[in-house]
PDB file of C-alpha atoms in Angstrom:
ATOM      1  CA  ARG V 765     -21.914   0.456  20.141  1.00  0.00           C
ATOM      2  CA  ALA V 766     -20.477   3.791  19.116  1.00  0.00           C
ATOM      3  CA  LEU V 767     -16.774   4.385  19.809  1.00  0.00           C
ATOM      4  CA  ASP V 768     -14.806   7.616  20.010  1.00  0.00           C
ATOM      5  CA  GLU V 769     -11.599   5.864  18.966  1.00  0.00           C
ATOM      6  CA  ALA V 770     -10.223   2.547  17.782  1.00  0.00           C
ATOM      7  CA  VAL V 771      -6.706   1.144  17.805  1.00  0.00           C
ATOM      8  CA  ALA V 772      -4.856  -1.286  15.547  1.00  0.00           C
ATOM      9  CA  GLY V 773      -6.355  -4.759  15.847  1.00  0.00           C
ATOM     10  CA  ASP V 774      -9.889  -3.574  16.716  1.00  0.00           C
ATOM     11  CA  SER V 775     -12.704  -4.796  14.456  1.00  0.00           C
ATOM     12  CA  ILE V 776     -14.941  -1.851  13.693  1.00  0.00           C
ATOM     13  CA  THR V 777     -17.549  -0.654  11.245  1.00  0.00           C
ATOM     14  CA  LEU V 778     -16.926   2.804   9.876  1.00  0.00           C
ATOM     15  CA  VAL V 779     -19.933   4.848   8.729  1.00  0.00           C
ATOM     16  CA  LEU V 780     -18.965   7.620   6.309  1.00  0.00           C
ATOM     17  CA  ASP V 781     -20.831  10.910   5.948  1.00  0.00           C
ATOM     18  CA  ARG V 782     -21.348  10.394   2.173  1.00  0.00           C
ATOM     19  CA  ASP V 783     -21.246   7.639  -0.453  1.00  0.00           C
ATOM     20  CA  VAL V 784     -17.635   6.789  -1.297  1.00  0.00           C
ATOM     21  CA  ASP V 785     -16.431   3.768  -3.255  1.00  0.00           C
ATOM     22  CA  VAL V 786     -14.232   2.079  -0.618  1.00  0.00           C
ATOM     23  CA  SER V 787     -13.110  -1.505  -0.914  1.00  0.00           C
ATOM     24  CA  ARG V 788     -10.643  -4.003   0.496  1.00  0.00           C
ATOM     25  CA  GLY V 789      -7.109  -2.644   0.312  1.00  0.00           C
ATOM     26  CA  ASP V 790      -8.076   1.030   0.365  1.00  0.00           C
ATOM     27  CA  VAL V 791      -6.434   3.237   2.977  1.00  0.00           C
ATOM     28  CA  ILE V 792      -8.232   5.766   5.161  1.00  0.00           C
ATOM     29  CA  VAL V 793      -6.126   8.536   6.695  1.00  0.00           C
ATOM     30  CA  HIS V 794      -6.690  11.634   8.781  1.00  0.00           C
ATOM     31  CA  VAL V 795      -7.097  14.888   6.851  1.00  0.00           C
ATOM     32  CA  SER V 796      -4.136  16.403   8.739  1.00  0.00           C
ATOM     33  CA  ALA V 797      -1.852  13.489   7.729  1.00  0.00           C
ATOM     34  CA  PRO V 798      -2.616  12.677   4.078  1.00  0.00           C
ATOM     35  CA  ALA V 799      -1.205   9.530   2.558  1.00  0.00           C
ATOM     36  CA  GLN V 800       1.669   9.630   0.106  1.00  0.00           C
ATOM     37  CA  VAL V 801       0.353   8.133  -3.107  1.00  0.00           C
ATOM     38  CA  ALA V 802       2.542   7.064  -6.025  1.00  0.00           C
ATOM     39  CA  ARG V 803       2.694   4.886  -9.105  1.00  0.00           C
ATOM     40  CA  GLU V 804       6.497   5.016  -9.311  1.00  0.00           C
ATOM     41  CA  PHE V 805       8.886   4.592  -6.399  1.00  0.00           C
ATOM     42  CA  GLU V 806      12.243   3.197  -5.314  1.00  0.00           C
ATOM     43  CA  ALA V 807      12.484   0.133  -3.115  1.00  0.00           C
ATOM     44  CA  GLU V 808      14.957  -2.427  -1.892  1.00  0.00           C
ATOM     45  CA  LEU V 809      14.217  -5.970  -3.102  1.00  0.00           C
ATOM     46  CA  CYS V 810      15.388  -9.330  -1.864  1.00  0.00           C
ATOM     47  CA  TRP V 811      15.102 -11.569  -4.922  1.00  0.00           C
ATOM     48  CA  LEU V 812      13.669 -14.960  -3.921  1.00  0.00           C
ATOM     49  CA  ASP V 813      12.915 -16.629  -7.257  1.00  0.00           C
ATOM     50  CA  ALA V 814      15.251 -19.114  -8.952  1.00  0.00           C
ATOM     51  CA  GLN V 815      14.397 -17.293 -12.199  1.00  0.00           C
ATOM     52  CA  ALA V 816      16.358 -14.020 -12.339  1.00  0.00           C
ATOM     53  CA  LEU V 817      14.623 -10.648 -12.416  1.00  0.00           C
ATOM     54  CA  ASN V 818      13.651  -9.778 -15.962  1.00  0.00           C
ATOM     55  CA  PRO V 819      12.896  -6.053 -16.451  1.00  0.00           C
ATOM     56  CA  ALA V 820      10.882  -6.888 -19.592  1.00  0.00           C
ATOM     57  CA  ARG V 821       8.360  -8.948 -17.568  1.00  0.00           C
ATOM     58  CA  LYS V 822       5.350  -7.795 -15.614  1.00  0.00           C
ATOM     59  CA  TYR V 823       4.961  -8.851 -12.011  1.00  0.00           C
ATOM     60  CA  LEU V 824       2.084  -8.604  -9.573  1.00  0.00           C
ATOM     61  CA  LEU V 825       2.756  -6.365  -6.588  1.00  0.00           C
ATOM     62  CA  LYS V 826       0.890  -7.150  -3.376  1.00  0.00           C
ATOM     63  CA  SER V 827       0.892  -4.445  -0.710  1.00  0.00           C
ATOM     64  CA  GLY V 828      -1.360  -5.322   2.211  1.00  0.00           C
ATOM     65  CA  THR V 829      -4.476  -6.658   0.503  1.00  0.00           C
ATOM     66  CA  ARG V 830      -4.023  -4.501  -2.642  1.00  0.00           C
ATOM     67  CA  LEU V 831      -2.879  -6.361  -5.771  1.00  0.00           C
ATOM     68  CA  THR V 832      -1.739  -4.534  -8.922  1.00  0.00           C
ATOM     69  CA  SER V 833       0.534  -5.052 -11.929  1.00  0.00           C
ATOM     70  CA  ALA V 834       4.088  -3.744 -11.665  1.00  0.00           C
ATOM     71  CA  LYS V 835       7.180  -3.390 -13.831  1.00  0.00           C
ATOM     72  CA  ILE V 836      10.731  -2.948 -12.663  1.00  0.00           C
ATOM     73  CA  ARG V 837      11.968   0.071 -14.598  1.00  0.00           C
ATOM     74  CA  ALA V 838      15.600  -0.070 -13.465  1.00  0.00           C
ATOM     75  CA  VAL V 839      17.961  -1.924 -11.165  1.00  0.00           C
ATOM     76  CA  LEU V 840      19.876   0.943  -9.567  1.00  0.00           C
ATOM     77  CA  SER V 841      22.335  -0.976  -7.395  1.00  0.00           C
ATOM     78  CA  GLN V 842      22.763  -4.121  -5.363  1.00  0.00           C
ATOM     79  CA  ARG V 843      24.280  -5.057  -2.009  1.00  0.00           C
ATOM     80  CA  ASP V 844      27.594  -6.840  -1.735  1.00  0.00           C
ATOM     81  CA  ILE V 845      26.475  -9.529   0.717  1.00  0.00           C
ATOM     82  CA  HIS V 846      29.964  -9.893   2.201  1.00  0.00           C
ATOM     83  CA  GLU V 847      30.560  -6.186   2.916  1.00  0.00           C
ATOM     84  CA  LEU V 848      26.862  -5.114   3.007  1.00  0.00           C
ATOM     85  CA  GLN V 849      27.829  -2.112   0.880  1.00  0.00           C
ATOM     86  CA  GLU V 850      25.775  -0.846  -2.032  1.00  0.00           C
ATOM     87  CA  VAL V 851      27.587  -1.468  -5.323  1.00  0.00           C
ATOM     88  CA  GLU V 852      26.814  -0.744  -8.960  1.00  0.00           C
ATOM     89  CA  ASN V 853      24.641  -3.282 -10.771  1.00  0.00           C
ATOM     90  CA  THR V 854      25.963  -3.527 -14.327  1.00  0.00           C
ATOM     91  CA  GLU V 855      23.772  -6.476 -15.415  1.00  0.00           C
ATOM     92  CA  GLY V 856      20.395  -4.805 -14.832  1.00  0.00           C
ATOM     93  CA  THR V 857      19.052  -7.888 -13.082  1.00  0.00           C
ATOM     94  CA  LEU V 858      18.967  -9.627  -9.707  1.00  0.00           C
ATOM     95  CA  ARG V 859      19.443 -13.330  -9.102  1.00  0.00           C
ATOM     96  CA  MET V 860      18.225 -15.559  -6.276  1.00  0.00           C
ATOM     97  CA  ASN V 861      19.205 -14.129  -2.855  1.00  0.00           C
ATOM     98  CA  ASP V 862      20.490 -10.838  -4.348  1.00  0.00           C
ATOM     99  CA  ILE V 863      19.415  -7.646  -2.623  1.00  0.00           C
ATOM    100  CA  GLY V 864      19.108  -4.574  -4.792  1.00  0.00           C
ATOM    101  CA  ARG V 865      17.629  -1.098  -5.072  1.00  0.00           C
ATOM    102  CA  VAL V 866      15.161  -0.736  -7.945  1.00  0.00           C
ATOM    103  CA  THR V 867      12.654   1.658  -9.453  1.00  0.00           C
ATOM    104  CA  LEU V 868       9.148   0.182  -9.853  1.00  0.00           C
ATOM    105  CA  THR V 869       6.084   1.428 -11.695  1.00  0.00           C
ATOM    106  CA  THR V 870       2.602   0.151 -10.833  1.00  0.00           C
ATOM    107  CA  ARG V 871      -0.631   0.170 -12.818  1.00  0.00           C
ATOM    108  CA  GLU V 872      -2.584   1.685  -9.923  1.00  0.00           C
ATOM    109  CA  SER V 873      -1.540   4.314  -7.418  1.00  0.00           C
ATOM    110  CA  LEU V 874      -0.600   2.942  -4.006  1.00  0.00           C
ATOM    111  CA  ALA V 875      -0.324   4.467  -0.553  1.00  0.00           C
ATOM    112  CA  VAL V 876       3.422   4.359   0.088  1.00  0.00           C
ATOM    113  CA  ASP V 877       5.525   5.053   3.168  1.00  0.00           C
ATOM    114  CA  ARG V 878       9.072   4.285   4.196  1.00  0.00           C
ATOM    115  CA  TYR V 879       9.130   0.834   5.795  1.00  0.00           C
ATOM    116  CA  ALA V 880      10.815   2.292   8.890  1.00  0.00           C
ATOM    117  CA  ASP V 881       7.875   4.708   9.335  1.00  0.00           C
ATOM    118  CA  VAL V 882       4.857   2.508   8.493  1.00  0.00           C
ATOM    119  CA  PRO V 883       5.671  -1.167   7.819  1.00  0.00           C
ATOM    120  CA  ALA V 884       2.099  -1.916   6.659  1.00  0.00           C
ATOM    121  CA  THR V 885       2.362   0.431   3.661  1.00  0.00           C
ATOM    122  CA  GLY V 886       6.141   0.224   3.281  1.00  0.00           C
ATOM    123  CA  ALA V 887       6.405  -3.497   2.523  1.00  0.00           C
ATOM    124  CA  PHE V 888       5.247  -5.582  -0.423  1.00  0.00           C
ATOM    125  CA  ILE V 889       5.898  -8.774  -2.351  1.00  0.00           C
ATOM    126  CA  LEU V 890       6.328  -9.303  -6.083  1.00  0.00           C
ATOM    127  CA  ILE V 891       4.622 -12.307  -7.637  1.00  0.00           C
ATOM    128  CA  ASP V 892       5.558 -13.839 -10.980  1.00  0.00           C
ATOM    129  CA  GLU V 893       2.475 -13.437 -13.206  1.00  0.00           C
ATOM    130  CA  ALA V 894       3.101 -16.695 -15.056  1.00  0.00           C
ATOM    131  CA  THR V 895       3.941 -19.060 -12.185  1.00  0.00           C
ATOM    132  CA  HIS V 896       2.294 -17.220  -9.260  1.00  0.00           C
ATOM    133  CA  GLN V 897       5.453 -17.848  -7.229  1.00  0.00           C
ATOM    134  CA  THR V 898       6.692 -15.149  -4.880  1.00  0.00           C
ATOM    135  CA  ALA V 899       9.573 -13.560  -6.795  1.00  0.00           C
ATOM    136  CA  ALA V 900      10.744 -10.920  -4.290  1.00  0.00           C
ATOM    137  CA  ALA V 901      10.076  -9.182  -0.998  1.00  0.00           C
ATOM    138  CA  GLY V 902      10.424  -5.422  -0.992  1.00  0.00           C
ATOM    139  CA  MET V 903      10.706  -2.454   1.344  1.00  0.00           C
ATOM    140  CA  LEU V 904      10.425   1.241   0.601  1.00  0.00           C
ATOM    141  CA  ARG V 905      13.413   3.174   1.913  1.00  0.00           C
TER     142      ARG V 905
END
């Protein structure tokens, strides 16, 4: 049946007024609230992998159902886990259980929002391309 509105969790079919290539992972927004789209952004990572972050490697970034290649361009800082303060990261890497602020670049543009505003488009995971292990969990700040 036709609906005037739907809310999160509803299963619906959306009929568009013209042919548009839309697939799993794409985001539909209201014209008065366009999505922020970026290929480069800053995020806070919690490094989960026993193998340290290697800025020379490519990772897979999964945001919602969207999967794309990503590179960590720079490790900007990390958190002192005892004081919870942001401190300088002189090594340019993160090790298991480190939390740090990084700059990422992705192959494809992604809809991005601050995690505090829209958790669905503000959170992601990084996957090691070689082992397919989850390397990090990230949030846009």
